[in-house]
CSV table of N, CA and C in Angstrom, one decimal:
chain,number,residue,atom,x,y,z
Y,26,MET,N,-74.7,2.0,49.1
Y,26,MET,CA,-74.2,1.8,47.9
Y,26,MET,C,-73.1,0.9,47.5
Y,27,ARG,N,-73.2,0.5,46.2
Y,27,ARG,CA,-72.1,-0.4,46.3
Y,27,ARG,C,-70.8,0.1,46.1
Y,28,ASP,N,-70.1,-1.1,46.3
Y,28,ASP,CA,-68.3,-0.8,46.3
Y,28,ASP,C,-68.0,-0.2,44.8
Y,29,LEU,N,-67.0,0.6,44.9
Y,29,LEU,CA,-66.3,1.0,43.9
Y,29,LEU,C,-65.9,-0.1,42.9
Y,30,PRO,N,-66.0,0.0,41.8
Y,30,PRO,CA,-65.3,-0.8,40.4
Y,30,PRO,C,-63.7,-1.4,41.1
Y,31,ALA,N,-63.5,-2.5,40.4
Y,31,ALA,CA,-62.3,-3.1,41.1
Y,31,ALA,C,-61.0,-2.7,40.1
Y,32,ASN,N,-61.3,-2.1,39.3
Y,32,ASN,CA,-59.7,-1.9,38.2
Y,32,ASN,C,-59.6,-0.5,38.0
Y,33,GLN,N,-58.3,-0.3,38.2
Y,33,GLN,CA,-57.8,0.9,38.4
Y,33,GLN,C,-56.9,1.3,36.9
Y,34,LEU,N,-57.2,2.7,36.2
Y,34,LEU,CA,-56.1,3.0,35.1
Y,34,LEU,C,-54.5,2.7,35.6
Y,35,ASN,N,-54.1,2.4,34.2
Y,35,ASN,CA,-52.3,2.4,34.4
Y,35,ASN,C,-51.8,3.4,34.9
Y,36,PRO,N,-50.9,3.3,36.0
Y,36,PRO,CA,-50.4,4.3,36.4
Y,36,PRO,C,-49.7,5.8,35.8
Y,37,LYS,N,-49.2,5.1,34.5
Y,37,LYS,CA,-48.3,6.4,33.5
Y,37,LYS,C,-49.5,7.3,32.9
Y,38,ILE,N,-50.9,7.0,32.9
Y,38,ILE,CA,-51.7,8.0,32.8
Y,38,ILE,C,-51.4,9.1,33.7
Y,39,LYS,N,-51.3,9.0,34.8
Y,39,LYS,CA,-50.9,10.2,35.6
Y,39,LYS,C,-49.9,11.5,34.6
Y,40,ASN,N,-48.7,11.1,34.1
Y,40,ASN,CA,-48.3,12.0,33.2
Y,40,ASN,C,-48.4,12.2,32.2
Y,41,VAL,N,-49.4,11.5,31.4
Y,41,VAL,CA,-50.2,12.0,30.4
Y,41,VAL,C,-50.9,13.2,30.7
Y,42,TRP,N,-52.0,13.0,31.8
Y,42,TRP,CA,-52.5,14.2,32.4
Y,42,TRP,C,-52.0,15.2,32.8
Y,43,ARG,N,-50.6,15.3,33.0
Y,43,ARG,CA,-49.7,16.4,33.4
Y,43,ARG,C,-49.3,17.1,32.0
Y,44,ILE,N,-48.5,16.3,31.3
Y,44,ILE,CA,-48.5,16.7,29.8
Y,44,ILE,C,-49.6,17.6,29.3
Y,45,ASN,N,-51.0,16.7,29.1
Y,45,ASN,CA,-52.0,17.4,28.7
Y,45,ASN,C,-52.2,18.5,29.2
Y,46,ASP,N,-52.4,18.8,30.9
Y,46,ASP,CA,-52.7,19.9,31.4
Y,46,ASP,C,-51.6,20.9,31.4
Y,47,ALA,N,-50.3,20.7,31.4
Y,47,ALA,CA,-49.2,22.1,30.6
Y,47,ALA,C,-49.6,22.5,30.0
Y,48,ILE,N,-49.9,21.7,28.8
Y,48,ILE,CA,-49.9,22.2,27.4
Y,48,ILE,C,-51.2,23.2,27.5
Y,49,TRP,N,-52.2,22.5,28.0
Y,49,TRP,CA,-53.6,24.0,27.9
Y,49,TRP,C,-53.3,25.0,28.9
Y,50,LEU,N,-52.6,24.8,29.9
Y,50,LEU,CA,-52.4,26.1,31.0
Y,50,LEU,C,-51.5,26.9,30.5
Y,51,THR,N,-50.7,26.3,29.8
Y,51,THR,CA,-49.5,27.1,28.9
Y,51,THR,C,-49.9,28.2,28.0
Y,52,VAL,N,-51.1,27.4,27.2
Y,52,VAL,CA,-51.6,28.1,25.9
Y,52,VAL,C,-52.8,29.1,26.8
Y,53,VAL,N,-53.4,28.8,27.4
Y,53,VAL,CA,-54.2,30.0,28.2
Y,53,VAL,C,-53.4,30.8,28.4
Y,54,PHE,N,-52.5,30.6,29.5
Y,54,PHE,CA,-51.4,31.7,30.0
Y,54,PHE,C,-51.3,32.6,28.8
Y,55,LEU,N,-50.4,32.0,27.8
Y,55,LEU,CA,-49.8,32.7,26.7
Y,55,LEU,C,-50.6,34.2,26.0
Y,56,CYS,N,-52.2,33.1,25.9
Y,56,CYS,CA,-53.1,33.9,25.4
Y,56,CYS,C,-53.5,34.9,26.3
Y,57,CYS,N,-53.5,35.1,27.2
Y,57,CYS,CA,-53.9,36.0,28.4
Y,57,CYS,C,-52.6,36.8,28.6
Y,58,PHE,N,-51.4,36.6,28.8
Y,58,PHE,CA,-50.4,37.2,29.0
Y,58,PHE,C,-49.5,38.0,28.1
Y,59,VAL,N,-49.5,37.4,26.8
Y,59,VAL,CA,-48.8,38.0,25.6
Y,59,VAL,C,-49.5,39.5,25.1
Y,60,PRO,N,-51.1,39.7,25.2
Y,60,PRO,CA,-51.2,41.2,24.7
Y,60,PRO,C,-51.5,41.9,25.6
Y,61,PHE,N,-51.4,41.6,27.0
Y,61,PHE,CA,-50.7,42.6,28.3
Y,61,PHE,C,-49.2,43.0,28.0
Y,62,ALA,N,-48.5,42.3,27.9
Y,62,ALA,CA,-47.3,42.1,27.5
Y,62,ALA,C,-46.9,43.2,26.3
Y,63,ILE,N,-47.3,42.7,25.3
Y,63,ILE,CA,-47.5,43.8,24.0
Y,63,ILE,C,-48.0,45.0,24.4
Y,64,ALA,N,-49.0,45.3,25.1
Y,64,ALA,CA,-49.4,46.5,25.6
Y,64,ALA,C,-48.7,47.2,26.4
Y,65,ALA,N,-47.8,46.4,27.7
Y,65,ALA,CA,-47.3,47.4,28.5
Y,65,ALA,C,-45.9,47.7,27.7
Y,66,ALA,N,-45.2,47.0,26.9
Y,66,ALA,CA,-44.4,47.1,26.1
Y,66,ALA,C,-44.4,48.7,24.8
Y,67,VAL,N,-45.7,49.0,24.5
Y,67,VAL,CA,-45.9,49.8,23.9
Y,67,VAL,C,-46.5,50.7,24.7
Y,68,ASP,N,-47.0,50.8,26.0
Y,68,ASP,CA,-47.6,52.0,26.6
Y,68,ASP,C,-47.4,51.6,27.7
Y,69,SER,N,-46.4,51.7,28.8
Y,69,SER,CA,-46.3,51.2,30.3
Y,69,SER,C,-46.7,51.8,31.0
Y,70,VAL,N,-47.9,51.3,31.4
Y,70,VAL,CA,-48.7,51.8,33.0
Y,70,VAL,C,-48.7,51.1,33.9
Y,71,GLY,N,-48.5,51.4,34.8
Y,71,GLY,CA,-48.2,50.6,36.1
Y,71,GLY,C,-48.8,49.5,36.3
Y,72,TRP,N,-50.3,49.6,36.3
Y,72,TRP,CA,-51.0,48.9,36.6
Y,72,TRP,C,-51.1,47.5,35.5
Y,73,MET,N,-50.5,47.7,34.5
Y,73,MET,CA,-50.2,46.5,33.4
Y,73,MET,C,-49.4,45.6,34.0
Y,74,PHE,N,-48.6,46.0,34.6
Y,74,PHE,CA,-47.3,45.4,35.1
Y,74,PHE,C,-47.7,44.3,36.2
Y,75,ILE,N,-48.9,45.1,37.1
Y,75,ILE,CA,-49.3,44.3,38.2
Y,75,ILE,C,-50.2,43.2,37.6
Y,76,VAL,N,-51.1,43.7,36.4
Y,76,VAL,CA,-51.7,42.0,35.7
Y,76,VAL,C,-50.8,41.3,35.4
Y,77,LEU,N,-49.7,41.6,34.8
Y,77,LEU,CA,-48.5,40.6,34.2
Y,77,LEU,C,-48.1,40.0,35.6
Y,78,ALA,N,-48.2,40.4,36.6
Y,78,ALA,CA,-47.4,39.7,37.5
Y,78,ALA,C,-48.6,38.7,38.0
Y,79,ALA,N,-49.7,39.2,38.3
Y,79,ALA,CA,-50.8,38.2,38.9
Y,79,ALA,C,-51.1,37.2,37.9
Y,80,LEU,N,-51.0,37.3,36.4
Y,80,LEU,CA,-51.0,36.3,35.6
Y,80,LEU,C,-50.0,35.5,35.7
Y,81,ALA,N,-48.7,36.0,36.1
Y,81,ALA,CA,-47.6,34.7,35.9
Y,81,ALA,C,-47.7,34.1,37.5
Y,82,ALA,N,-48.4,34.5,38.5
Y,82,ALA,CA,-48.4,33.8,39.6
Y,82,ALA,C,-49.7,32.7,39.7
Y,83,LEU,N,-50.6,33.3,38.9
Y,83,LEU,CA,-51.8,32.5,39.0
Y,83,LEU,C,-51.2,31.2,37.7
Y,84,TYR,N,-50.4,31.4,36.9
Y,84,TYR,CA,-49.6,30.2,36.1
Y,84,TYR,C,-49.6,29.4,36.7
Y,85,VAL,N,-48.3,29.9,37.9
Y,85,VAL,CA,-47.5,29.0,38.9
Y,85,VAL,C,-48.3,28.0,39.6
Y,86,VAL,N,-49.5,29.1,40.2
Y,86,VAL,CA,-50.3,28.1,41.0
Y,86,VAL,C,-51.4,27.0,40.3
Y,87,GLY,N,-51.5,27.4,39.2
Y,87,GLY,CA,-52.2,26.4,38.2
Y,87,GLY,C,-51.5,25.2,38.0
Y,88,MET,N,-50.3,25.1,37.6
Y,88,MET,CA,-49.2,24.5,37.1
Y,88,MET,C,-49.0,23.4,38.3
Y,89,VAL,N,-48.8,23.9,40.0
Y,89,VAL,CA,-48.6,23.2,40.7
Y,89,VAL,C,-50.0,22.4,40.9
Y,90,VAL,N,-51.4,23.0,41.2
Y,90,VAL,CA,-52.5,22.2,41.0
Y,90,VAL,C,-52.6,21.2,40.3
Y,91,TRP,N,-52.2,21.4,39.1
Y,91,TRP,CA,-53.0,20.7,37.9
Y,91,TRP,C,-51.8,19.7,37.6
Y,92,LEU,N,-50.6,19.8,37.9
Y,92,LEU,CA,-49.4,18.7,37.8
Y,92,LEU,C,-48.9,18.1,38.9
Y,93,VAL,N,-49.2,18.3,39.9
Y,93,VAL,CA,-48.7,18.0,41.4
Y,93,VAL,C,-49.9,17.1,42.0
Y,94,VAL,N,-50.8,18.2,42.1
Y,94,VAL,CA,-52.2,17.9,43.1
Y,94,VAL,C,-53.0,17.6,42.7
Y,95,LEU,N,-53.5,17.6,41.6
Y,95,LEU,CA,-54.8,16.5,41.1
Y,95,LEU,C,-54.2,15.2,40.3
Y,96,PRO,N,-53.2,15.2,40.0
Y,96,PRO,CA,-52.9,13.6,38.9
Y,96,PRO,C,-53.5,12.6,39.8
Y,97,PRO,N,-52.8,12.4,41.0
Y,97,PRO,CA,-52.8,11.2,42.1
Y,97,PRO,C,-54.3,10.8,42.4
Y,98,ILE,N,-54.9,12.5,42.8
Y,98,ILE,CA,-56.3,12.3,43.5
Y,98,ILE,C,-57.2,11.8,41.8
Y,99,ARG,N,-57.1,12.1,41.1
Y,99,ARG,CA,-57.8,12.0,39.7
Y,99,ARG,C,-57.6,10.5,39.2
Y,100,PHE,N,-56.1,9.9,39.6
Y,100,PHE,CA,-56.1,8.4,39.2
Y,100,PHE,C,-56.9,7.4,40.2
Y,101,MET,N,-56.5,8.1,41.6
Y,101,MET,CA,-57.2,7.3,42.7
Y,101,MET,C,-59.1,7.4,42.4
Y,102,ARG,N,-59.2,8.3,41.8
Y,102,ARG,CA,-60.9,8.2,41.8
Y,102,ARG,C,-61.4,7.4,40.7
Y,103,TRP,N,-60.6,7.3,39.4
Y,103,TRP,CA,-60.9,6.8,38.5
Y,103,TRP,C,-61.0,5.1,38.6
Y,104,ARG,N,-62.2,4.4,38.1
Y,104,ARG,CA,-62.3,3.1,38.5
Y,104,ARG,C,-63.3,2.5,37.3
Y,105,TYR,N,-63.1,1.4,37.0
Y,105,TYR,CA,-63.9,0.9,35.9
Y,105,TYR,C,-64.1,-1.0,36.3
Y,106,GLU,N,-65.0,-1.3,35.5
Y,106,GLU,CA,-65.2,-2.8,36.0
Y,106,GLU,C,-66.1,-3.2,35.0
Y,107,LEU,N,-65.9,-4.7,34.5
Y,107,LEU,CA,-66.5,-4.9,33.4
Y,107,LEU,C,-67.2,-6.1,33.9
Y,108,SER,N,-68.7,-6.3,33.8
Y,108,SER,CA,-69.2,-7.6,33.8
Y,108,SER,C,-70.0,-8.4,33.1
Y,109,ASP,N,-70.6,-9.3,33.0
Y,109,ASP,CA,-71.4,-9.9,31.7
Y,109,ASP,C,-72.4,-8.8,31.6
Y,110,ASP,N,-73.1,-8.3,32.1
Y,110,ASP,CA,-73.8,-7.3,32.0
Y,110,ASP,C,-73.9,-6.1,31.9
Y,111,TYR,N,-73.4,-5.4,32.6
Y,111,TYR,CA,-72.7,-4.1,32.2
Y,111,TYR,C,-71.4,-3.6,32.1
Y,112,LEU,N,-70.9,-2.3,32.4
Y,112,LEU,CA,-69.8,-2.0,32.4
Y,112,LEU,C,-69.8,-0.5,33.5
Y,113,ASP,N,-69.2,-0.7,34.7
Y,113,ASP,CA,-69.4,0.2,35.6
Y,113,ASP,C,-68.1,1.1,35.9
Y,114,ILE,N,-68.1,2.6,35.6
Y,114,ILE,CA,-67.3,3.6,35.5
Y,114,ILE,C,-67.7,4.2,36.6
Y,115,ALA,N,-66.4,4.6,37.6
Y,115,ALA,CA,-66.5,5.7,38.7
Y,115,ALA,C,-65.3,6.7,38.7
Y,116,ARG,N,-65.7,8.0,38.5
Y,116,ARG,CA,-64.5,9.0,38.3
Y,116,ARG,C,-65.4,10.0,39.2
Y,117,GLY,N,-64.5,11.3,39.0
Y,117,GLY,CA,-64.7,12.5,39.5
Y,117,GLY,C,-64.0,12.8,40.9
Y,118,ILE,N,-63.8,14.1,41.2
Y,118,ILE,CA,-62.7,14.4,42.6
Y,118,ILE,C,-63.9,15.5,43.3
Y,119,VAL,N,-64.2,16.2,43.0
Y,119,VAL,CA,-65.3,17.2,43.5
Y,119,VAL,C,-66.6,16.4,43.2
Y,120,TRP,N,-66.9,16.8,41.6
Y,120,TRP,CA,-68.6,16.2,41.6
Y,120,TRP,C,-67.9,14.7,41.2
Y,121,ARG,N,-68.3,13.6,41.8
Y,121,ARG,CA,-68.3,12.1,41.7
Y,121,ARG,C,-69.4,11.7,40.8
Y,122,LYS,N,-68.9,11.0,39.6
Y,122,LYS,CA,-70.3,10.1,38.6
Y,122,LYS,C,-69.9,8.7,38.4
Y,123,ARG,N,-70.6,8.0,38.9
Y,123,ARG,CA,-70.9,6.5,38.3
Y,123,ARG,C,-71.7,6.5,37.3
Y,124,PHE,N,-71.3,5.6,36.2
Y,124,PHE,CA,-72.2,5.1,35.2
Y,124,PHE,C,-72.3,3.7,35.2
Y,125,VAL,N,-73.4,3.1,35.2
Y,125,VAL,CA,-73.3,1.7,34.9
Y,125,VAL,C,-74.5,1.5,33.6
Y,126,ILE,N,-73.5,1.1,32.6
Y,126,ILE,CA,-74.1,1.2,31.2
Y,126,ILE,C,-74.1,-0.5,31.0
Y,127,PRO,N,-75.7,-1.0,30.8
Y,127,PRO,CA,-76.1,-2.3,30.3
Y,127,PRO,C,-75.7,-2.3,29.2
Y,128,PHE,N,-75.2,-3.8,28.5
Y,128,PHE,CA,-74.4,-4.2,27.4
Y,128,PHE,C,-75.6,-4.3,26.5
Y,129,ILE,N,-77.0,-3.7,26.9
Y,129,ILE,CA,-78.1,-4.3,26.0
Y,129,ILE,C,-78.1,-2.9,25.0
Y,130,ARG,N,-77.4,-1.6,25.6
Y,130,ARG,CA,-77.3,0.0,25.1
Y,130,ARG,C,-76.4,0.0,24.4
Y,131,VAL,N,-75.5,-0.8,24.4
Y,131,VAL,CA,-74.4,-0.5,23.5
Y,131,VAL,C,-74.3,-0.3,22.3
Y,132,GLN,N,-74.1,0.8,21.8
Y,132,GLN,CA,-74.1,0.5,20.2
Y,132,GLN,C,-72.3,0.3,19.4
Y,133,ASN,N,-71.7,0.7,20.3
Y,133,ASN,CA,-70.2,0.0,19.4
Y,133,ASN,C,-69.0,0.4,20.8
Y,134,THR,N,-68.1,-0.2,20.2
Y,134,THR,CA,-66.7,0.3,21.1
Y,134,THR,C,-65.7,0.7,20.2
Y,135,ASP,N,-65.0,1.4,20.8
Y,135,ASP,CA,-63.9,2.1,20.4
Y,135,ASP,C,-62.7,2.2,21.1
Y,136,THR,N,-61.2,1.8,20.5
Y,136,THR,CA,-60.5,2.6,20.9
Y,136,THR,C,-59.6,3.6,20.4
Y,137,ARG,N,-59.1,4.2,21.3
Y,137,ARG,CA,-58.2,5.9,20.9
Y,137,ARG,C,-57.3,6.2,21.2
Y,138,GLN,N,-56.7,6.5,20.7
Y,138,GLN,CA,-55.1,6.7,20.9
Y,138,GLN,C,-54.3,8.1,20.1
Y,139,GLY,N,-54.2,9.0,21.0
Y,139,GLY,CA,-53.3,10.2,20.3
Y,139,GLY,C,-51.9,9.9,20.7
Y,140,PRO,N,-51.3,11.2,20.1
Y,140,PRO,CA,-49.7,11.2,20.5
Y,140,PRO,C,-49.2,10.8,21.5
Y,141,ILE,N,-49.9,11.7,22.7
Y,141,ILE,CA,-49.3,11.4,24.2
Y,141,ILE,C,-49.4,10.3,24.2
Y,142,LEU,N,-50.6,9.9,24.6
Y,142,LEU,CA,-51.1,8.3,24.9
Y,142,LEU,C,-50.0,7.3,23.8
Y,143,ARG,N,-50.1,7.6,22.7
Y,143,ARG,CA,-49.5,6.6,22.2
Y,143,ARG,C,-47.9,6.5,22.6
Y,144,ALA,N,-47.3,7.7,22.9
Y,144,ALA,CA,-45.9,7.8,23.5
Y,144,ALA,C,-45.6,7.0,24.8
Y,145,PHE,N,-46.9,6.8,25.4
Y,145,PHE,CA,-46.6,6.3,27.1
Y,145,PHE,C,-47.0,4.8,26.6
Y,146,GLY,N,-48.0,4.2,25.6
Y,146,GLY,CA,-48.1,2.8,25.1
Y,146,GLY,C,-49.4,2.4,26.0
Y,147,LEU,N,-50.2,3.9,25.8
Y,147,LEU,CA,-51.7,3.4,26.2
Y,147,LEU,C,-52.8,4.3,25.2
Y,148,ALA,N,-53.8,3.8,25.8
Y,148,ALA,CA,-55.4,3.8,24.9
Y,148,ALA,C,-56.3,4.1,25.6
Y,149,SER,N,-57.2,4.4,24.8
Y,149,SER,CA,-58.7,4.6,25.5
Y,149,SER,C,-59.7,3.9,25.1
Y,150,VAL,N,-60.5,3.7,25.7
Y,150,VAL,CA,-61.6,2.5,25.3
Y,150,VAL,C,-62.8,3.4,25.4
Y,151,THR,N,-63.8,3.7,24.1
Y,151,THR,CA,-65.1,4.3,24.3
Y,151,THR,C,-66.1,3.4,24.0
Y,152,VAL,N,-67.0,3.7,24.7
Y,152,VAL,CA,-68.1,3.0,24.7
Y,152,VAL,C,-69.2,3.6,24.5
Y,153,ALA,N,-70.1,3.6,23.3
Y,153,ALA,CA,-71.4,4.5,22.5
Y,153,ALA,C,-72.5,4.2,22.9
Y,154,THR,N,-73.6,4.6,23.5
Y,154,THR,CA,-75.0,4.0,23.2
Y,154,THR,C,-75.3,5.5,23.0
Y,155,ALA,N,-77.2,5.0,22.7
Y,155,ALA,CA,-77.7,6.4,22.3
Y,155,ALA,C,-77.7,7.5,22.9
Y,156,ALA,N,-77.6,7.3,24.8
Y,156,ALA,CA,-77.3,8.7,25.2
Y,156,ALA,C,-76.2,9.5,25.3
Y,157,GLY,N,-75.0,8.7,24.7
Y,157,GLY,CA,-73.7,9.4,24.8
Y,157,GLY,C,-72.5,8.8,24.4
Y,158,GLU,N,-71.2,9.0,24.8
Y,158,GLU,CA,-70.1,7.9,24.8
Y,158,GLU,C,-69.7,8.1,26.1
Y,159,HIS,N,-69.0,6.9,26.5
Y,159,HIS,CA,-68.0,7.0,27.6
Y,159,HIS,C,-66.5,6.3,27.6
Y,160,GLU,N,-66.0,7.0,28.2
Y,160,GLU,CA,-64.6,6.7,27.7
Y,160,GLU,C,-63.6,6.0,29.1
Y,161,ILE,N,-62.6,5.2,29.0
Y,161,ILE,CA,-61.9,4.7,29.9
Y,161,ILE,C,-60.5,5.1,29.4
Y,162,PRO,N,-60.1,5.9,29.8
Y,162,PRO,CA,-58.6,6.6,29.4
Y,162,PRO,C,-57.4,5.8,30.5
Y,163,GLY,N,-56.5,5.7,29.6
Y,163,GLY,CA,-55.5,5.2,30.4
Y,163,GLY,C,-54.9,3.7,30.6
Y,164,LEU,N,-55.3,3.0,29.5
Y,164,LEU,CA,-55.0,1.5,29.7
Y,164,LEU,C,-54.1,1.4,28.8
Y,165,ASP,N,-53.4,0.3,29.1
Y,165,ASP,CA,-52.1,0.0,28.5
Y,165,ASP,C,-52.9,-0.8,26.7
Y,166,SER,N,-52.2,-0.8,26.0
Y,166,SER,CA,-53.0,-0.9,24.9
Y,166,SER,C,-53.6,-2.4,24.6
Y,167,GLU,N,-52.5,-3.1,25.1
Y,167,GLU,CA,-53.2,-4.5,25.0
Y,167,GLU,C,-54.3,-5.0,25.7
Y,168,THR,N,-54.7,-4.1,26.9
Y,168,THR,CA,-55.8,-4.4,27.9
Y,168,THR,C,-56.9,-3.6,27.4
Y,169,ALA,N,-56.6,-2.4,26.5
Y,169,ALA,CA,-57.6,-1.3,25.8
Y,169,ALA,C,-58.1,-2.4,24.8
Y,170,GLU,N,-57.3,-3.0,24.4
Y,170,GLU,CA,-58.4,-3.8,22.9
Y,170,GLU,C,-58.9,-4.9,23.4
Y,171,GLN,N,-58.2,-5.6,24.5
Y,171,GLN,CA,-58.9,-6.9,24.9
Y,171,GLN,C,-60.4,-6.5,25.3
Y,172,LEU,N,-60.4,-5.2,26.5
Y,172,LEU,CA,-61.6,-4.5,27.2
Y,172,LEU,C,-62.7,-4.2,25.7
Y,173,ARG,N,-61.9,-3.9,25.0
Y,173,ARG,CA,-63.1,-3.0,23.8
Y,173,ARG,C,-63.2,-4.5,23.0
Y,174,ASP,N,-62.9,-5.8,22.5
Y,174,ASP,CA,-63.4,-7.1,22.1
Y,174,ASP,C,-64.4,-7.3,23.2
Y,175,LYS,N,-64.0,-7.6,24.5
Y,175,LYS,CA,-64.7,-8.2,25.2
Y,175,LYS,C,-66.4,-7.4,25.8
Y,176,ALA,N,-66.1,-6.1,25.6
Y,176,ALA,CA,-67.3,-5.4,25.4
Y,176,ALA,C,-68.4,-5.5,24.5
Y,177,ALA,N,-67.7,-5.4,23.3
Y,177,ALA,CA,-68.3,-5.9,21.7
Y,177,ALA,C,-69.0,-7.0,21.7
Y,178,GLU,N,-68.3,-8.2,22.3
Y,178,GLU,CA,-69.0,-9.8,22.4
Y,178,GLU,C,-70.1,-9.6,23.6
Y,179,LEU,N,-69.8,-8.9,24.7
Y,179,LEU,CA,-71.3,-8.7,25.3
Y,179,LEU,C,-72.3,-8.0,24.9
Y,180,ALA,N,-72.2,-6.9,24.4
Y,180,ALA,CA,-73.1,-6.2,23.4
Y,180,ALA,C,-73.8,-6.8,22.7
Y,181,ARG,N,-73.0,-7.4,21.9
Y,181,ARG,CA,-73.5,-8.5,20.9
Y,181,ARG,C,-74.4,-9.6,21.9
Y,182,LEU,N,-74.0,-10.3,22.2
Y,182,LEU,CA,-74.7,-11.4,23.0
Y,182,LEU,C,-76.3,-10.9,23.9
Y,183,ALA,N,-75.9,-9.7,24.4
Y,183,ALA,CA,-76.9,-9.2,25.3
Y,183,ALA,C,-78.2,-8.7,23.9
Y,184,GLN,N,-77.7,-8.5,22.8
Y,184,GLN,CA,-78.6,-8.0,22.1
Y,184,GLN,C,-79.3,-9.1,21.4
Y,185,GLU,N,-78.5,-10.1,21.4
Y,185,GLU,CA,-79.0,-11.5,20.5
Y,185,GLU,C,-80.4,-11.9,21.5
Y,186,ASP,N,-79.9,-11.9,22.9
Y,186,ASP,CA,-80.9,-12.5,23.7
Y,186,ASP,C,-82.3,-11.6,23.7
Y,187,VAL,N,-82.3,-10.5,23.2
Y,187,VAL,CA,-83.3,-9.6,23.3
Y,187,VAL,C,-84.6,-10.2,22.4
């Protein structure tokens, strides 16, 4: 098997992942917790308090796992490399995935920047093919623009050669 791609994401992406995950975990927790809290307030049955305590414990465990444990591991596993012929992306913790995208198949390249990425000065590069989209998250904005432009140019050159 080939070596992993050489380039890593910007380390600030770990904080972006933490904020995104904290928001989603909190929304899911509230959607589960609030109905039981209302039901317990209306008709206090003993088992409802056990459910509320279990949900709170799961929330705390989830926050520790998704905010402390997973971001550094996820960061180490995310790699990418741009060669003259293809884009190589490796990611995944449990299910590791490796994508090698030949530029002859690339239809377009984009940069994306949501509010949290923008707050950290980061952007994502998306490469679209007929089979789907592949995203490289967490590059500083200048690197993302350079990667997008270089990938678009290499795709144009590969299609001209055909």
